[in-house]
PDB file of C-alpha atoms in Angstrom:
ATOM      1  CA  MET A1222       0.006  -0.073   0.013  1.00 56.00           C
ATOM      2  CA  GLU A1223       3.001   2.255   0.427  1.00 54.00           C
ATOM      3  CA  LEU A1224       3.780   2.078  -3.231  1.00 48.00           C
ATOM      4  CA  ALA A1225       0.086   2.612  -3.992  1.00 52.00           C
ATOM      5  CA  SER A1226       0.320   5.937  -2.128  1.00 57.00           C
ATOM      6  CA  TYR A1227       3.418   6.891  -3.859  1.00 41.00           C
ATOM      7  CA  LEU A1228       2.012   6.212  -7.354  1.00 46.00           C
ATOM      8  CA  ALA A1229      -1.021   8.184  -6.462  1.00 49.00           C
ATOM      9  CA  GLY A1230       1.061  11.183  -5.538  1.00 58.00           C
ATOM     10  CA  GLU A1231       0.311  10.966  -1.866  1.00 51.00           C
ATOM     11  CA  ARG A1232       2.505  11.047   1.111  1.00 59.00           C
ATOM     12  CA  TRP A1233       4.139   7.688   1.839  1.00 55.00           C
ATOM     13  CA  SER A1234       1.667   5.692   3.905  1.00 59.00           C
ATOM     14  CA  ASP A1235       0.158   2.130   4.114  1.00 65.00           C
ATOM     15  CA  HIS A1236      -3.259   3.902   4.588  1.00 61.00           C
ATOM     16  CA  PRO A1237      -3.573   5.771   1.321  1.00 65.00           C
ATOM     17  CA  ALA A1238      -6.555   7.968   0.541  1.00 65.00           C
ATOM     18  CA  CYS A1239      -6.634   6.619  -3.000  1.00 71.00           C
ATOM     19  CA  THR A1240      -7.793   3.139  -1.897  1.00 85.00           C
ATOM     20  CA  HIS A1241     -10.907   2.102   0.143  1.00 90.00           C
ATOM     21  CA  PRO A1242      -9.867   1.503   3.892  1.00 92.00           C
ATOM     22  CA  LEU A1243     -11.209  -2.064   3.831  1.00 96.00           C
ATOM     23  CA  LEU A1244      -9.522  -2.982   0.581  1.00 93.00           C
ATOM     24  CA  ALA A1245      -6.297  -1.424   1.936  1.00 92.00           C
ATOM     25  CA  ALA A1246      -6.572  -3.442   5.044  1.00 94.00           C
ATOM     26  CA  LEU A1247      -7.142  -6.640   3.109  1.00 96.00           C
ATOM     27  CA  ALA A1248      -4.162  -5.877   0.892  1.00 92.00           C
ATOM     28  CA  ARG A1249      -1.912  -5.379   3.951  1.00 91.00           C
ATOM     29  CA  ASP A1250      -3.022  -8.616   5.395  1.00 95.00           C
ATOM     30  CA  VAL A1251      -2.500 -10.509   2.115  1.00 95.00           C
ATOM     31  CA  ASN A1252       0.957  -8.971   1.797  1.00 91.00           C
ATOM     32  CA  ASP A1253       1.810  -9.929   5.338  1.00 93.00           C
ATOM     33  CA  TYR A1254       0.581 -13.514   5.172  1.00 95.00           C
ATOM     34  CA  ASN A1255       2.147 -14.197   1.766  1.00 93.00           C
ATOM     35  CA  SER A1256       5.548 -16.009   1.767  1.00 92.00           C
ATOM     36  CA  ASP A1257       8.672 -14.045   0.872  1.00 88.00           C
ATOM     37  CA  ALA A1258       8.857 -15.967  -2.384  1.00 87.00           C
ATOM     38  CA  ALA A1259       5.350 -15.099  -3.414  1.00 89.00           C
ATOM     39  CA  ARG A1260       5.146 -11.581  -2.188  1.00 85.00           C
ATOM     40  CA  GLY A1261       6.730 -10.161  -5.281  1.00 83.00           C
ATOM     41  CA  ARG A1262       3.681 -11.298  -7.509  1.00 85.00           C
ATOM     42  CA  LEU A1263       1.502  -8.989  -5.511  1.00 80.00           C
ATOM     43  CA  ALA A1264       3.261  -5.814  -6.953  1.00 79.00           C
ATOM     44  CA  GLY A1265       1.397  -6.116 -10.253  1.00 78.00           C
ATOM     45  CA  LEU A1266      -1.847  -5.542  -8.424  1.00 81.00           C
ATOM     46  CA  ILE A1267      -0.698  -2.196  -7.018  1.00 78.00           C
ATOM     47  CA  PRO A1268      -2.144  -0.090  -9.949  1.00 76.00           C
ATOM     48  CA  SER A1269      -5.465  -1.846  -9.531  1.00 79.00           C
ATOM     49  CA  VAL A1270      -6.182  -0.556  -6.129  1.00 78.00           C
ATOM     50  CA  ILE A1271      -5.490   3.113  -6.940  1.00 76.00           C
ATOM     51  CA  GLY A1272      -8.733   5.005  -7.365  1.00 72.00           C
ATOM     52  CA  LEU A1273     -10.913   2.302  -5.791  1.00 76.00           C
ATOM     53  CA  THR A1274     -12.557   4.251  -2.924  1.00 83.00           C
ATOM     54  CA  GLY A1275     -16.072   5.533  -1.889  1.00 89.00           C
ATOM     55  CA  ASP A1276     -18.290   5.914   1.041  1.00 91.00           C
ATOM     56  CA  ASP A1277     -21.124   3.619   0.081  1.00 94.00           C
ATOM     57  CA  LEU A1278     -21.488   0.934   2.661  1.00 96.00           C
ATOM     58  CA  ARG A1279     -22.208  -1.627  -0.009  1.00 96.00           C
ATOM     59  CA  ILE A1280     -18.502  -1.518  -0.950  1.00 96.00           C
ATOM     60  CA  ASP A1281     -17.642  -2.665   2.515  1.00 97.00           C
ATOM     61  CA  ALA A1282     -20.380  -5.437   2.557  1.00 97.00           C
ATOM     62  CA  ARG A1283     -19.365  -6.575  -0.947  1.00 97.00           C
ATOM     63  CA  ILE A1284     -15.632  -6.893   0.096  1.00 97.00           C
ATOM     64  CA  ALA A1285     -16.425  -8.634   3.220  1.00 98.00           C
ATOM     65  CA  LEU A1286     -18.925 -10.962   1.768  1.00 98.00           C
ATOM     66  CA  PHE A1287     -16.607 -12.040  -0.996  1.00 98.00           C
ATOM     67  CA  CYS A1288     -13.814 -12.661   1.440  1.00 98.00           C
ATOM     68  CA  ALA A1289     -16.063 -14.675   3.860  1.00 98.00           C
ATOM     69  CA  ARG A1290     -17.527 -16.786   0.980  1.00 98.00           C
ATOM     70  CA  LEU A1291     -14.054 -17.580  -0.550  1.00 98.00           C
ATOM     71  CA  ALA A1292     -12.307 -18.492   2.673  1.00 98.00           C
ATOM     72  CA  LEU A1293     -15.191 -20.335   4.395  1.00 98.00           C
ATOM     73  CA  PRO A1294     -14.722 -23.801   2.767  1.00 96.00           C
ATOM     74  CA  VAL A1295     -10.973 -24.029   3.730  1.00 97.00           C
ATOM     75  CA  VAL A1296     -10.611 -22.371   7.223  1.00 98.00           C
ATOM     76  CA  ALA A1297     -10.553 -24.345  10.409  1.00 97.00           C
ATOM     77  CA  ALA A1298     -13.939 -25.095  12.194  1.00 95.00           C
ATOM     78  CA  GLY A1299     -13.740 -22.121  14.597  1.00 94.00           C
ATOM     79  CA  ARG A1300     -13.301 -19.676  11.796  1.00 97.00           C
ATOM     80  CA  GLN A1301     -15.960 -21.272   9.798  1.00 98.00           C
ATOM     81  CA  GLN A1302     -18.430 -20.221  12.386  1.00 97.00           C
ATOM     82  CA  VAL A1303     -17.173 -16.694  12.179  1.00 97.00           C
ATOM     83  CA  LEU A1304     -17.321 -16.444   8.509  1.00 98.00           C
ATOM     84  CA  ALA A1305     -20.677 -18.060   8.332  1.00 98.00           C
ATOM     85  CA  VAL A1306     -21.976 -15.350  10.516  1.00 97.00           C
ATOM     86  CA  SER A1307     -20.267 -12.903   8.426  1.00 98.00           C
ATOM     87  CA  VAL A1308     -22.077 -14.218   5.244  1.00 98.00           C
ATOM     88  CA  LEU A1309     -25.452 -13.743   6.992  1.00 97.00           C
ATOM     89  CA  VAL A1310     -24.750 -10.371   8.310  1.00 97.00           C
ATOM     90  CA  CYS A1311     -23.243  -9.033   4.917  1.00 97.00           C
ATOM     91  CA  GLU A1312     -26.360 -10.472   3.164  1.00 97.00           C
ATOM     92  CA  ARG A1313     -28.649  -8.866   5.696  1.00 95.00           C
ATOM     93  CA  LEU A1314     -26.957  -5.540   5.355  1.00 96.00           C
ATOM     94  CA  LEU A1315     -26.996  -5.572   1.476  1.00 96.00           C
ATOM     95  CA  GLY A1316     -30.561  -6.792   1.608  1.00 95.00           C
ATOM     96  CA  GLY A1317     -31.673  -3.779   3.742  1.00 93.00           C
ATOM     97  CA  LEU A1318     -29.786  -1.280   1.491  1.00 94.00           C
ATOM     98  CA  ASP A1319     -31.152  -2.838  -1.672  1.00 93.00           C
ATOM     99  CA  GLY A1320     -34.720  -3.349  -0.455  1.00 93.00           C
ATOM    100  CA  ARG A1321     -34.700  -7.169  -0.530  1.00 93.00           C
ATOM    101  CA  PRO A1322     -37.059  -9.347   1.648  1.00 91.00           C
ATOM    102  CA  ALA A1323     -35.906 -10.334   5.146  1.00 86.00           C
ATOM    103  CA  GLY A1324     -33.831 -13.548   5.264  1.00 88.00           C
ATOM    104  CA  TRP A1325     -33.119 -13.346   1.464  1.00 92.00           C
ATOM    105  CA  LEU A1326     -29.779 -14.950   0.467  1.00 96.00           C
ATOM    106  CA  SER A1327     -27.970 -14.780  -2.852  1.00 96.00           C
ATOM    107  CA  GLY A1328     -27.378 -18.007  -4.666  1.00 97.00           C
ATOM    108  CA  PRO A1329     -23.417 -17.961  -4.067  1.00 97.00           C
ATOM    109  CA  SER A1330     -24.137 -17.482  -0.297  1.00 98.00           C
ATOM    110  CA  GLN A1331     -26.655 -20.240  -0.259  1.00 97.00           C
ATOM    111  CA  ALA A1332     -24.202 -22.612  -1.935  1.00 98.00           C
ATOM    112  CA  THR A1333     -21.333 -21.700   0.296  1.00 98.00           C
ATOM    113  CA  LEU A1334     -23.341 -22.193   3.455  1.00 98.00           C
ATOM    114  CA  ALA A1335     -24.599 -25.550   2.207  1.00 97.00           C
ATOM    115  CA  ASP A1336     -21.110 -26.776   2.024  1.00 96.00           C
ATOM    116  CA  VAL A1337     -20.589 -26.179   5.770  1.00 97.00           C
ATOM    117  CA  PRO A1338     -23.862 -27.134   7.205  1.00 97.00           C
ATOM    118  CA  HIS A1339     -22.844 -27.262  11.019  1.00 97.00           C
ATOM    119  CA  ALA A1340     -21.261 -23.753  10.693  1.00 97.00           C
ATOM    120  CA  ALA A1341     -24.309 -22.435   8.869  1.00 97.00           C
ATOM    121  CA  GLN A1342     -26.750 -23.727  11.410  1.00 97.00           C
ATOM    122  CA  TRP A1343     -24.677 -22.335  14.269  1.00 96.00           C
ATOM    123  CA  ALA A1344     -24.501 -19.030  12.386  1.00 97.00           C
ATOM    124  CA  HIS A1345     -28.243 -18.817  11.811  1.00 96.00           C
ATOM    125  CA  GLU A1346     -28.943 -19.336  15.637  1.00 96.00           C
ATOM    126  CA  PHE A1347     -26.278 -16.992  16.536  1.00 95.00           C
ATOM    127  CA  THR A1348     -27.527 -13.982  14.431  1.00 94.00           C
ATOM    128  CA  ARG A1349     -31.120 -14.518  15.260  1.00 92.00           C
ATOM    129  CA  GLY A1350     -32.369 -11.171  16.568  1.00 83.00           C
ATOM    130  CA  ILE A1351     -29.026  -9.455  16.300  1.00 85.00           C
ATOM    131  CA  ALA A1352     -28.963  -5.976  14.852  1.00 86.00           C
ATOM    132  CA  ILE A1353     -25.844  -4.172  13.780  1.00 89.00           C
ATOM    133  CA  THR A1354     -25.414  -0.611  13.061  1.00 94.00           C
ATOM    134  CA  PRO A1355     -23.747   0.669   9.796  1.00 95.00           C
ATOM    135  CA  LYS A1356     -20.936   2.324  11.944  1.00 96.00           C
ATOM    136  CA  ALA A1357     -20.224  -1.020  13.852  1.00 96.00           C
ATOM    137  CA  PHE A1358     -20.299  -2.874  10.605  1.00 97.00           C
ATOM    138  CA  ARG A1359     -17.848  -0.554   8.888  1.00 96.00           C
ATOM    139  CA  HIS A1360     -15.448  -0.047  11.698  1.00 96.00           C
ATOM    140  CA  ARG A1361     -15.449  -3.499  13.446  1.00 96.00           C
ATOM    141  CA  ALA A1362     -17.258  -6.255  11.711  1.00 97.00           C
ATOM    142  CA  ALA A1363     -16.129  -5.830   8.108  1.00 98.00           C
ATOM    143  CA  PRO A1364     -12.390  -5.313   9.072  1.00 97.00           C
ATOM    144  CA  PHE A1365     -12.634  -8.386  11.288  1.00 98.00           C
ATOM    145  CA  THR A1366     -14.152 -10.445   8.512  1.00 98.00           C
ATOM    146  CA  VAL A1367     -11.449  -9.734   5.993  1.00 98.00           C
ATOM    147  CA  HIS A1368      -8.773 -10.276   8.515  1.00 97.00           C
ATOM    148  CA  THR A1369     -10.257 -13.536   9.609  1.00 98.00           C
ATOM    149  CA  ALA A1370     -10.421 -14.742   5.929  1.00 98.00           C
ATOM    150  CA  ALA A1371      -6.974 -13.847   5.222  1.00 98.00           C
ATOM    151  CA  GLU A1372      -5.498 -15.325   8.346  1.00 98.00           C
ATOM    152  CA  GLY A1373      -7.667 -18.413   8.059  1.00 98.00           C
ATOM    153  CA  ILE A1374      -6.465 -19.095   4.424  1.00 98.00           C
ATOM    154  CA  ALA A1375      -2.880 -18.649   5.458  1.00 97.00           C
ATOM    155  CA  LEU A1376      -3.213 -21.119   8.246  1.00 97.00           C
ATOM    156  CA  SER A1377      -5.234 -23.627   6.480  1.00 96.00           C
ATOM    157  CA  CYS A1378      -4.225 -27.074   5.260  1.00 94.00           C
ATOM    158  CA  ILE A1379      -4.314 -26.286   1.497  1.00 96.00           C
ATOM    159  CA  PRO A1380      -1.480 -26.912  -0.974  1.00 94.00           C
ATOM    160  CA  GLN A1381      -0.921 -23.349  -2.058  1.00 93.00           C
ATOM    161  CA  PRO A1382      -2.283 -20.751   0.433  1.00 96.00           C
ATOM    162  CA  ASP A1383      -0.325 -17.933  -1.310  1.00 96.00           C
ATOM    163  CA  GLU A1384      -2.335 -18.473  -4.543  1.00 96.00           C
ATOM    164  CA  MET A1385      -5.542 -18.357  -2.655  1.00 97.00           C
ATOM    165  CA  LEU A1386      -4.615 -15.164  -0.748  1.00 97.00           C
ATOM    166  CA  ARG A1387      -3.724 -13.397  -4.068  1.00 95.00           C
ATOM    167  CA  ASP A1388      -7.111 -14.698  -5.309  1.00 96.00           C
ATOM    168  CA  LEU A1389      -8.696 -13.206  -2.273  1.00 97.00           C
ATOM    169  CA  LEU A1390      -7.274  -9.694  -3.135  1.00 95.00           C
ATOM    170  CA  ILE A1391      -7.994  -9.900  -6.714  1.00 95.00           C
ATOM    171  CA  GLY A1392     -11.573 -10.941  -5.998  1.00 96.00           C
ATOM    172  CA  ALA A1393     -11.993  -7.952  -3.660  1.00 95.00           C
ATOM    173  CA  ILE A1394     -10.719  -5.625  -6.271  1.00 93.00           C
ATOM    174  CA  GLY A1395     -13.127  -6.956  -8.727  1.00 93.00           C
ATOM    175  CA  GLU A1396     -16.043  -6.414  -6.294  1.00 94.00           C
ATOM    176  CA  CYS A1397     -15.025  -2.839  -5.992  1.00 92.00           C
ATOM    177  CA  VAL A1398     -14.721  -2.540  -9.842  1.00 92.00           C
ATOM    178  CA  ALA A1399     -18.150  -4.215 -10.298  1.00 91.00           C
ATOM    179  CA  HIS A1400     -19.788  -1.818  -7.844  1.00 91.00           C
ATOM    180  CA  ALA A1401     -18.385   1.141  -9.623  1.00 83.00           C
ATOM    181  CA  ALA A1402     -19.830  -0.243 -12.858  1.00 85.00           C
ATOM    182  CA  ARG A1403     -23.213  -0.678 -11.412  1.00 83.00           C
ATOM    183  CA  ASP A1404     -23.114   2.855 -10.098  1.00 75.00           C
ATOM    184  CA  ALA A1405     -22.058   4.198 -13.429  1.00 74.00           C
ATOM    185  CA  ARG A1406     -24.958   2.495 -15.075  1.00 76.00           C
ATOM    186  CA  ALA A1407     -27.316   3.705 -12.478  1.00 71.00           C
ATOM    187  CA  GLY A1408     -25.901   7.209 -12.621  1.00 67.00           C
ATOM    188  CA  THR A1409     -25.688   7.414  -8.816  1.00 55.00           C
ATOM    189  CA  GLY A1410     -21.989   8.336  -8.402  1.00 52.00           C
ATOM    190  CA  ARG A1411     -22.161   7.148  -4.810  1.00 53.00           C
ATOM    191  CA  GLY A1412     -19.660   4.299  -4.837  1.00 51.00           C
ATOM    192  CA  VAL A1413     -16.055   3.761  -6.067  1.00 53.00           C
ATOM    193  CA  THR A1414     -14.570   6.705  -7.824  1.00 48.00           C
ATOM    194  CA  PRO A1415     -14.425   6.675 -11.724  1.00 40.00           C
ATOM    195  CA  ALA A1416     -10.800   6.607 -11.503  1.00 42.00           C
ATOM    196  CA  ALA A1417     -10.851   3.042 -10.505  1.00 40.00           C
ATOM    197  CA  ALA A1418      -8.823   0.665 -12.606  1.00 39.00           C
ATOM    198  CA  GLY A1419     -10.234  -2.236 -14.432  1.00 42.00           C
ATOM    199  CA  ARG A1420     -10.434  -5.785 -12.992  1.00 40.00           C
ATOM    200  CA  PRO A1421      -7.070  -7.617 -13.196  1.00 46.00           C
ATOM    201  CA  THR A1422      -6.681 -10.657 -15.250  1.00 38.00           C
ATOM    202  CA  GLY A1423      -6.869 -14.219 -13.606  1.00 41.00           C
ATOM    203  CA  THR A1424      -9.285 -13.001 -10.861  1.00 39.00           C
ATOM    204  CA  ALA A1425     -11.137 -15.119  -8.572  1.00 42.00           C
ATOM    205  CA  ALA A1426     -14.427 -13.539  -9.048  1.00 37.00           C
ATOM    206  CA  GLY A1427     -16.148 -16.690 -10.143  1.00 37.00           C
ATOM    207  CA  ARG A1428     -15.241 -18.469  -6.899  1.00 41.00           C
ATOM    208  CA  PRO A1429     -17.408 -18.822  -4.163  1.00 39.00           C
ATOM    209  CA  THR A1430     -17.145 -16.046  -1.678  1.00 39.00           C
ATOM    210  CA  GLY A1431     -19.406 -12.788   4.768  1.00 39.00           C
ATOM    211  CA  THR A1432     -19.281 -10.429   7.966  1.00 38.00           C
ATOM    212  CA  ALA A1433     -19.481 -10.485  11.690  1.00 37.00           C
ATOM    213  CA  ALA A1434     -22.069  -9.250  13.971  1.00 36.00           C
ATOM    214  CA  ASP A1435     -21.518  -6.548  16.607  1.00 35.00           C
ATOM    215  CA  ARG A1436     -21.732  -8.914  19.571  1.00 34.00           C
ATOM    216  CA  PRO A1437     -18.870  -9.140  22.288  1.00 31.00           C
ATOM    217  CA  THR A1438     -18.355 -12.884  22.452  1.00 33.00           C
ATOM    218  CA  GLY A1439     -15.770 -14.989  20.935  1.00 36.00           C
ATOM    219  CA  THR A1440     -16.951 -14.619  17.534  1.00 38.00           C
ATOM    220  CA  ALA A1441     -16.483 -12.308  14.508  1.00 38.00           C
ATOM    221  CA  VAL A1442     -17.522  -9.174  16.430  1.00 35.00           C
ATOM    222  CA  ALA A1443     -15.678  -7.713  19.022  1.00 31.00           C
ATOM    223  CA  ARG A1444     -11.898  -7.222  18.318  1.00 29.00           C
TER     224      ARG A1444
END
């Protein structure tokens, strides 16, 4: 992210104004959890995060939901519960913003939760009756979700966690770009800035993709 701030003409910082805060947090985690040998491959993604910013809460929700869905099938059982909660809370938040019926879940979220039935059942029970404010989601739940996803992938028993971490970042970038395109078609101008770069090649956007509720127990919420 320091290089992104430099290329954008900002002061040297790993929290550049040119990149959405949640996307920047994910980029830092992916960089930190990558092996030394694989970290150099992330440099090619730097131009893609410049200009991806905005204050629409849908951006935070889409990033968090993608991260939760992608990581959920491979992380350890405890993190599966956290990320299953994340999926439900992100979907609830997006549903409220977009006027969808209560309890509605997108097809990808249904498919992801179906693959982890025990975690899904626990998450449904845990989130019953829980409310989360936009402020709590943006500042606590969404950052905890993306961190849990990145950390969970890095510590998982998969052959190439570096590749999946890179897919995590590429897919999150793609979510921001897709949101910007939707806003451009709708003419709202609320989301990612028009300066956003196009989606990188070789993305994980077609792969399954949650966030944590604001509840101070040992789950995805209080950190």
